[in-house]
XYZ file of C-alpha atoms in Angstrom:
363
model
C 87.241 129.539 94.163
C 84.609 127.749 96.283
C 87.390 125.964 97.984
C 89.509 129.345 98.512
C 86.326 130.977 99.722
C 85.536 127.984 102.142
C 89.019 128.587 103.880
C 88.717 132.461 103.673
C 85.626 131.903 106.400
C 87.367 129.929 108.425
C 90.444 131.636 108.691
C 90.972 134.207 111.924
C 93.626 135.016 113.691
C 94.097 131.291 115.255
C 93.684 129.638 111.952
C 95.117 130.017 108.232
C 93.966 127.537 106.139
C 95.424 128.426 102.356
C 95.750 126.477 99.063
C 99.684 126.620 99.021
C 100.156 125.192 95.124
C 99.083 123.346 93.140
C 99.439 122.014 89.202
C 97.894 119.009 86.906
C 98.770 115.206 87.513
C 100.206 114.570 83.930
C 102.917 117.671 84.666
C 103.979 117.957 88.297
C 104.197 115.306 91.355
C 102.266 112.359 90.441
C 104.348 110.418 88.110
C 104.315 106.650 87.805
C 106.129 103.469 87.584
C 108.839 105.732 87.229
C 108.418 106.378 84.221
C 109.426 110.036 84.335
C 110.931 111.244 87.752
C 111.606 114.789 86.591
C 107.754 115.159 87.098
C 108.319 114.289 90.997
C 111.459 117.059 90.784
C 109.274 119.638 89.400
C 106.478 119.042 91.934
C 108.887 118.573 95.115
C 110.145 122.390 93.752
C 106.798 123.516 93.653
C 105.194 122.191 97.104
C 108.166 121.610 99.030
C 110.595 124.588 98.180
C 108.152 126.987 97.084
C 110.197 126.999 93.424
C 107.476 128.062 90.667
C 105.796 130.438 88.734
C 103.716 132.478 91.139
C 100.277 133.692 91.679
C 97.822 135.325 94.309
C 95.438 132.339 94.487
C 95.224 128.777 92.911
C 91.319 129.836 91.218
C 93.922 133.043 89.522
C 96.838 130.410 88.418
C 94.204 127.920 86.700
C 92.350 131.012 85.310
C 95.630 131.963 83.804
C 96.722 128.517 82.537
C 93.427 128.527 80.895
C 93.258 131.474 78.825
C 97.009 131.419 77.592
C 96.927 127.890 76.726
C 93.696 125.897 77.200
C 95.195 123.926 79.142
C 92.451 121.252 80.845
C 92.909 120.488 84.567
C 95.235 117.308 84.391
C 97.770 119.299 82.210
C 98.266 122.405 84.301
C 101.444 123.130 84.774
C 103.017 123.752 88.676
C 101.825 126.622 90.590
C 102.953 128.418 93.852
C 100.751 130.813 96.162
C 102.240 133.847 96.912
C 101.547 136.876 99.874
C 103.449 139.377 98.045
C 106.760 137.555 96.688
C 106.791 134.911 99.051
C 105.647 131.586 98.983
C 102.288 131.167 101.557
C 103.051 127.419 102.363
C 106.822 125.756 101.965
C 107.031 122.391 103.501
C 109.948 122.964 106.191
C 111.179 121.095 109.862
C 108.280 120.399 111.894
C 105.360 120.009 109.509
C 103.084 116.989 109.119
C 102.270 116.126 105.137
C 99.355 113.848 104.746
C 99.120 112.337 100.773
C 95.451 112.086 100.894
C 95.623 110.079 97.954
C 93.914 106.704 98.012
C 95.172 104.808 95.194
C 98.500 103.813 95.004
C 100.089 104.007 91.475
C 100.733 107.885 91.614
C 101.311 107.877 95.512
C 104.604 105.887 95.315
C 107.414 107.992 93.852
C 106.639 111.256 95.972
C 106.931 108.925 99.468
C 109.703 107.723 98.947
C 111.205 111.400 97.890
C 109.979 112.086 101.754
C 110.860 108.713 103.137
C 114.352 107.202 102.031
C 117.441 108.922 103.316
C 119.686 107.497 100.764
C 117.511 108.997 97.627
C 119.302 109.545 94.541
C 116.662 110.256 92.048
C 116.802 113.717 91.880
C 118.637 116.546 94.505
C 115.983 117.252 96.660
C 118.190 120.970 97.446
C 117.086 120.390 101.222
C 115.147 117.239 102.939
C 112.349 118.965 105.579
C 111.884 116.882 108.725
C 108.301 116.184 108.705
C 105.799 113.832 109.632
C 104.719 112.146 106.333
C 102.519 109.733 105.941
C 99.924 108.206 103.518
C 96.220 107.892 103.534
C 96.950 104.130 103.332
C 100.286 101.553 102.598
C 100.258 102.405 99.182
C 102.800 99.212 98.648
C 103.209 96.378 101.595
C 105.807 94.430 99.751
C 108.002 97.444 99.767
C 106.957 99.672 102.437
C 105.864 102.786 100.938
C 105.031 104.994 102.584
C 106.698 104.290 106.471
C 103.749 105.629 108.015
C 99.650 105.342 107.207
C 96.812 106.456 108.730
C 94.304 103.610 107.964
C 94.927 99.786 106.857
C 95.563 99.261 103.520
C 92.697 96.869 101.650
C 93.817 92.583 102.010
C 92.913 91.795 98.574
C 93.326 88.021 98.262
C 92.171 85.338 96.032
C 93.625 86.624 93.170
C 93.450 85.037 89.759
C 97.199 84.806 89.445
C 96.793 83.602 93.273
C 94.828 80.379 91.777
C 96.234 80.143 88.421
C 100.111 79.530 89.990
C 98.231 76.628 91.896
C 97.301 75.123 89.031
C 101.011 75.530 87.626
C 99.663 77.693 84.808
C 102.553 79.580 83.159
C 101.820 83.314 83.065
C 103.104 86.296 80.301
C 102.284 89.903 81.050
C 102.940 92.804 79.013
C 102.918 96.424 78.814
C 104.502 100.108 78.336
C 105.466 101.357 81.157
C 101.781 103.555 82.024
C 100.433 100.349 82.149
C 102.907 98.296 83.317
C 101.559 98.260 87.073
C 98.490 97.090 85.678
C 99.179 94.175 84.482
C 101.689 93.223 87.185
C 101.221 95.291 90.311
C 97.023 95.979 90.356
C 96.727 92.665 88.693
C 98.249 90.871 91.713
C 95.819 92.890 94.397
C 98.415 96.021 95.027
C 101.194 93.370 94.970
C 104.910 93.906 93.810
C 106.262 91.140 94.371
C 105.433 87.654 91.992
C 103.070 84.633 93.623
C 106.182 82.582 91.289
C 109.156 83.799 90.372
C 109.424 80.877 88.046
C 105.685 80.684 86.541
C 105.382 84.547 85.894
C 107.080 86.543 83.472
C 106.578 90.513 83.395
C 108.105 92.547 80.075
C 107.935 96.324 80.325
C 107.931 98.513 77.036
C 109.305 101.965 78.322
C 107.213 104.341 77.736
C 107.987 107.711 75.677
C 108.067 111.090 77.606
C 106.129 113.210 75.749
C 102.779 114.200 75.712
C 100.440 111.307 74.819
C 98.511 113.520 72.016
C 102.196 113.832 70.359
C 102.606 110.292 69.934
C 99.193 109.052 70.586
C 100.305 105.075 69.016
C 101.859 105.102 72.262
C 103.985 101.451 72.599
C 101.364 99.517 70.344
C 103.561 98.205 68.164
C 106.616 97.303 70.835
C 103.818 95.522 72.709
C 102.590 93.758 69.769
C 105.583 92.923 68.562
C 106.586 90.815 71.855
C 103.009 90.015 72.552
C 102.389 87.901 69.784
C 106.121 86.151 69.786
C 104.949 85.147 73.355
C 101.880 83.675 72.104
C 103.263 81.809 69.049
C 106.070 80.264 71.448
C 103.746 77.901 73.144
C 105.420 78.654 76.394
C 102.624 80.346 78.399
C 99.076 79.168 78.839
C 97.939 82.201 79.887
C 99.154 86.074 78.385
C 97.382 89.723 79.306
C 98.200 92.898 78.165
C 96.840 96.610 78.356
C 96.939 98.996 75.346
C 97.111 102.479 77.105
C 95.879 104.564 74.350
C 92.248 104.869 74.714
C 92.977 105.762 78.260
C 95.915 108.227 78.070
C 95.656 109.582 74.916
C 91.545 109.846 75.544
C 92.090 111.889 78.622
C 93.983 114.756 77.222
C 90.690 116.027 75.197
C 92.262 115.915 72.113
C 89.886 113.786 69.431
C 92.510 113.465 66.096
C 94.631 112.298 68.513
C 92.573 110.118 70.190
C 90.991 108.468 66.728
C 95.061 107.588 65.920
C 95.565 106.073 69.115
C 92.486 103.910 68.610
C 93.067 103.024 65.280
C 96.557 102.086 66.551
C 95.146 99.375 68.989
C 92.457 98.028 65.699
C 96.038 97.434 64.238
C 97.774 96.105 66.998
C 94.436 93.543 67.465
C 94.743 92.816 63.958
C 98.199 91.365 64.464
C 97.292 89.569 67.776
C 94.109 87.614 65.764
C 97.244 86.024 63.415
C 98.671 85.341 66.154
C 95.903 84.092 68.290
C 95.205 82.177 64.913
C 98.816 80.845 64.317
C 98.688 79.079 68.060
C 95.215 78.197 68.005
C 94.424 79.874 70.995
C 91.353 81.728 72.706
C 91.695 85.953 72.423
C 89.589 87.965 75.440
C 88.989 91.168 74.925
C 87.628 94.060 77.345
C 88.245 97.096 79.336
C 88.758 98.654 82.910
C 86.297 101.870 81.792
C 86.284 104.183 79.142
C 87.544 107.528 78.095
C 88.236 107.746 74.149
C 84.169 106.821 74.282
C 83.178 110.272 76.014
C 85.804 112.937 75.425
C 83.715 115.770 76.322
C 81.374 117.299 78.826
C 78.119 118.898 78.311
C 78.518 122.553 78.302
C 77.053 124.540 81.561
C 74.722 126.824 80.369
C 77.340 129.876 80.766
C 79.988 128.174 78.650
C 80.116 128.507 74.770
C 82.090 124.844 74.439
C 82.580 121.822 75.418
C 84.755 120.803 78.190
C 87.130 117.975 78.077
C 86.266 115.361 80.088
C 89.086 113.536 82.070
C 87.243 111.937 84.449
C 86.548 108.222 83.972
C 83.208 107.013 82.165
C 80.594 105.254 83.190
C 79.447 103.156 79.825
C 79.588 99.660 80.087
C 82.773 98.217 78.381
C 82.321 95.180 75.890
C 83.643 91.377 76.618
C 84.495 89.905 73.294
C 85.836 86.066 73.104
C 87.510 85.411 70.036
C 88.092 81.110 68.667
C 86.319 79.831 71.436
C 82.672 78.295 70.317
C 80.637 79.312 73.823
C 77.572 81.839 74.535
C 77.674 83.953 76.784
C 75.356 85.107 79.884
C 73.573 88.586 79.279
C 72.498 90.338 81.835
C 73.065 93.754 83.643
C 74.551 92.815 86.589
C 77.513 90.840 84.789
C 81.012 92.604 84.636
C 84.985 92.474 85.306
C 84.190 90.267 88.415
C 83.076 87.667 86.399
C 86.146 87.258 84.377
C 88.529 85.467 86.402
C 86.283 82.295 86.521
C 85.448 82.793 82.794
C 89.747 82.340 82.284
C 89.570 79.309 84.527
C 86.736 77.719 82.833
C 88.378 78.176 79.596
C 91.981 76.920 80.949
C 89.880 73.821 82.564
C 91.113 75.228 85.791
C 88.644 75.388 88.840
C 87.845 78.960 89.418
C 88.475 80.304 93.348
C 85.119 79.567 95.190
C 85.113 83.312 96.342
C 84.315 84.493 93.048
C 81.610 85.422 90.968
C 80.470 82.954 88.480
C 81.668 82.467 84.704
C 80.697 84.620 81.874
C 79.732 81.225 79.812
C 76.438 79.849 79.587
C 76.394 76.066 80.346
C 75.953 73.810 77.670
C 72.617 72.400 77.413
């Protein structure tokens, strides 16, 4: 409403600034990896075609969504603004779109629905000629989007970057909501391989369904190849990403979060054997938290507590399993330290751009 209000004073009879629709990231638009493009269909019927259920003003529609379901933000489904029965803001010829978002995982799939000609994913109905473009390149390697309004970041030096140097023979894993993770992010907002021949990526596809459903996600899959890859003796270094503290913490839902926790403690379980089995060193940490802090503290005029899908801001552990080292303490240690802590265990030499290890040196 504060937004709606904002726009309401600045409209005259020059100007009409208007929220046109609108809906939650896990329902409508922002799908990823491809991992369900029926999301991008539903939100391309929404924004572009004006194709939705329909309501007066976008503070009304989440209101609604709200009270007949509960419904937190990220889970709202599509929306479209009407002045009477029709739609306030189609996307049609002769429009500029601007995806204002900055990271690039969600950003991908609804480009390219604006950018490629030949696009088969879905019948767009009608193709608007606009002027689209990105906040930034939201992938180099592949071009997406065309067009970009600022540089995207150079991020070099990459572990994988100095590992390949060394010839070290990489294994990454995941489903597919954190497949990009481990392969795309991981690389510095890189599709393409460093080696084609020294880096092997395995995607677990991920169920479409709603993560408090099924909230032991891919564990198992993962686990299953995860720990034949370690036993193998192939690869000298292997990452994954369990999703389900993440996902499955966002939607609000604590049963289902405590499952999908307790399905990582079992998936870990299985990876110590294995870790075990090939005498090799486990590392264990996070990116942030959710499953830690599901809720918000309740404003003074609200009787419960919120979900919270934002990210938190608690410190995530570091644990080192089989390896006998100390490490540093200190409060200005974190993820930037662990790319020389994998060197130093692999006996490779870390990138000189980096911060230091995470192991104290022997005295």
């Amino acid at each position: 409403d504060e937004i709606e209000n904002f726009m309401n004073d600045l409209n005259d009879d020059t100007f009409d600034a208007r929220i046109a629709s609108g809906g939650g990231r896990m329902q409508i638009t922002m799908d990823r990896y491809e991992a369900n493009w029926p999301m991008v269909e539903e939100g391309w019927k929404i924004h572009v075609l004006g194709e939705g259920r329909k309501f007066k003003s976008a503070t009304e529609a989440i209101e609604t969504y709200r009270k007949e379901t509960g419904v937190v933000d990220q889970d709202l489904p599509g929306f479209v603004i009407v002045d009477g029965e029709e739609p306030v803001g189609t996307i049609e010829d002769g429009d500029s779109v601007i995806l204002f978002n900055f990271r690039g995982d969600r950003a991908q799939e609804i480009c390219k629905a604006f950018d490629e000609e030949e696009f088969d994913k879905f019948d767009r109905v009608r193709k608007p000629d606009v002027k689209f473009a990105g906040m930034l390149q939201y992938d180099a390697d592949l071009n997406i989007p065309k067009k970009y309004l600022t540089e995207p970041p150079k991020i070099k030096y990459t572990l994988t970057e100095q590992l390949v140097k060394e010839g070290i023979n990489e294994y990454a894993i995941s489903e597919t909501q954190k497949y990009g993770h481990v392969t795309y992010f991981w690389n510095g907002n890189r599709s393409e391989k460093f080696d084609d021949t020294l880096e092997t990526y395995v995607e677990i596809p991920s169920d479409v369904i709603p993560f408090e459903q099924r909230p032991w996600m891919k564990s198992a899959e993962i686990t299953d190849q995860l720990c034949e890859a370690i036993t193998s003796g192939e690869y000298q270094f292997l990452r994954t990403n369990y999703p389900n503290g993440d996902m499955v913490g966002h939607t609000g839902n604590l049963e289902a979060t405590i499952i999908g926790v307790e399905a990582v403690d079992l998936a870990l379980g299985r990876v110590l054997k294995a870790v075990d089995q090939a005498n090799a060193i486990l590392l264990i940490t996070a990116d942030h938290g959710n499953a830690d802090e599901m809720y918000d503290k309740p404003k003074p005029d609200e009787a419960v507590h919120k979900a919270k899908t934002s990210h938190t801001l608690n410190k995530v552990p570091f644990i080192v399993y089989n390896a006998d080292i100390e490490l540093k303490q200190g409060d200005d240690l974190g993820l930037s330290n662990i790319a020389a802590t994998v060197c130093q265990l692999l006996d490779v030499k870390p990138n000189e751009h980096w911060n230091p290890s995470l192991i104290e040196e022997a005295k």
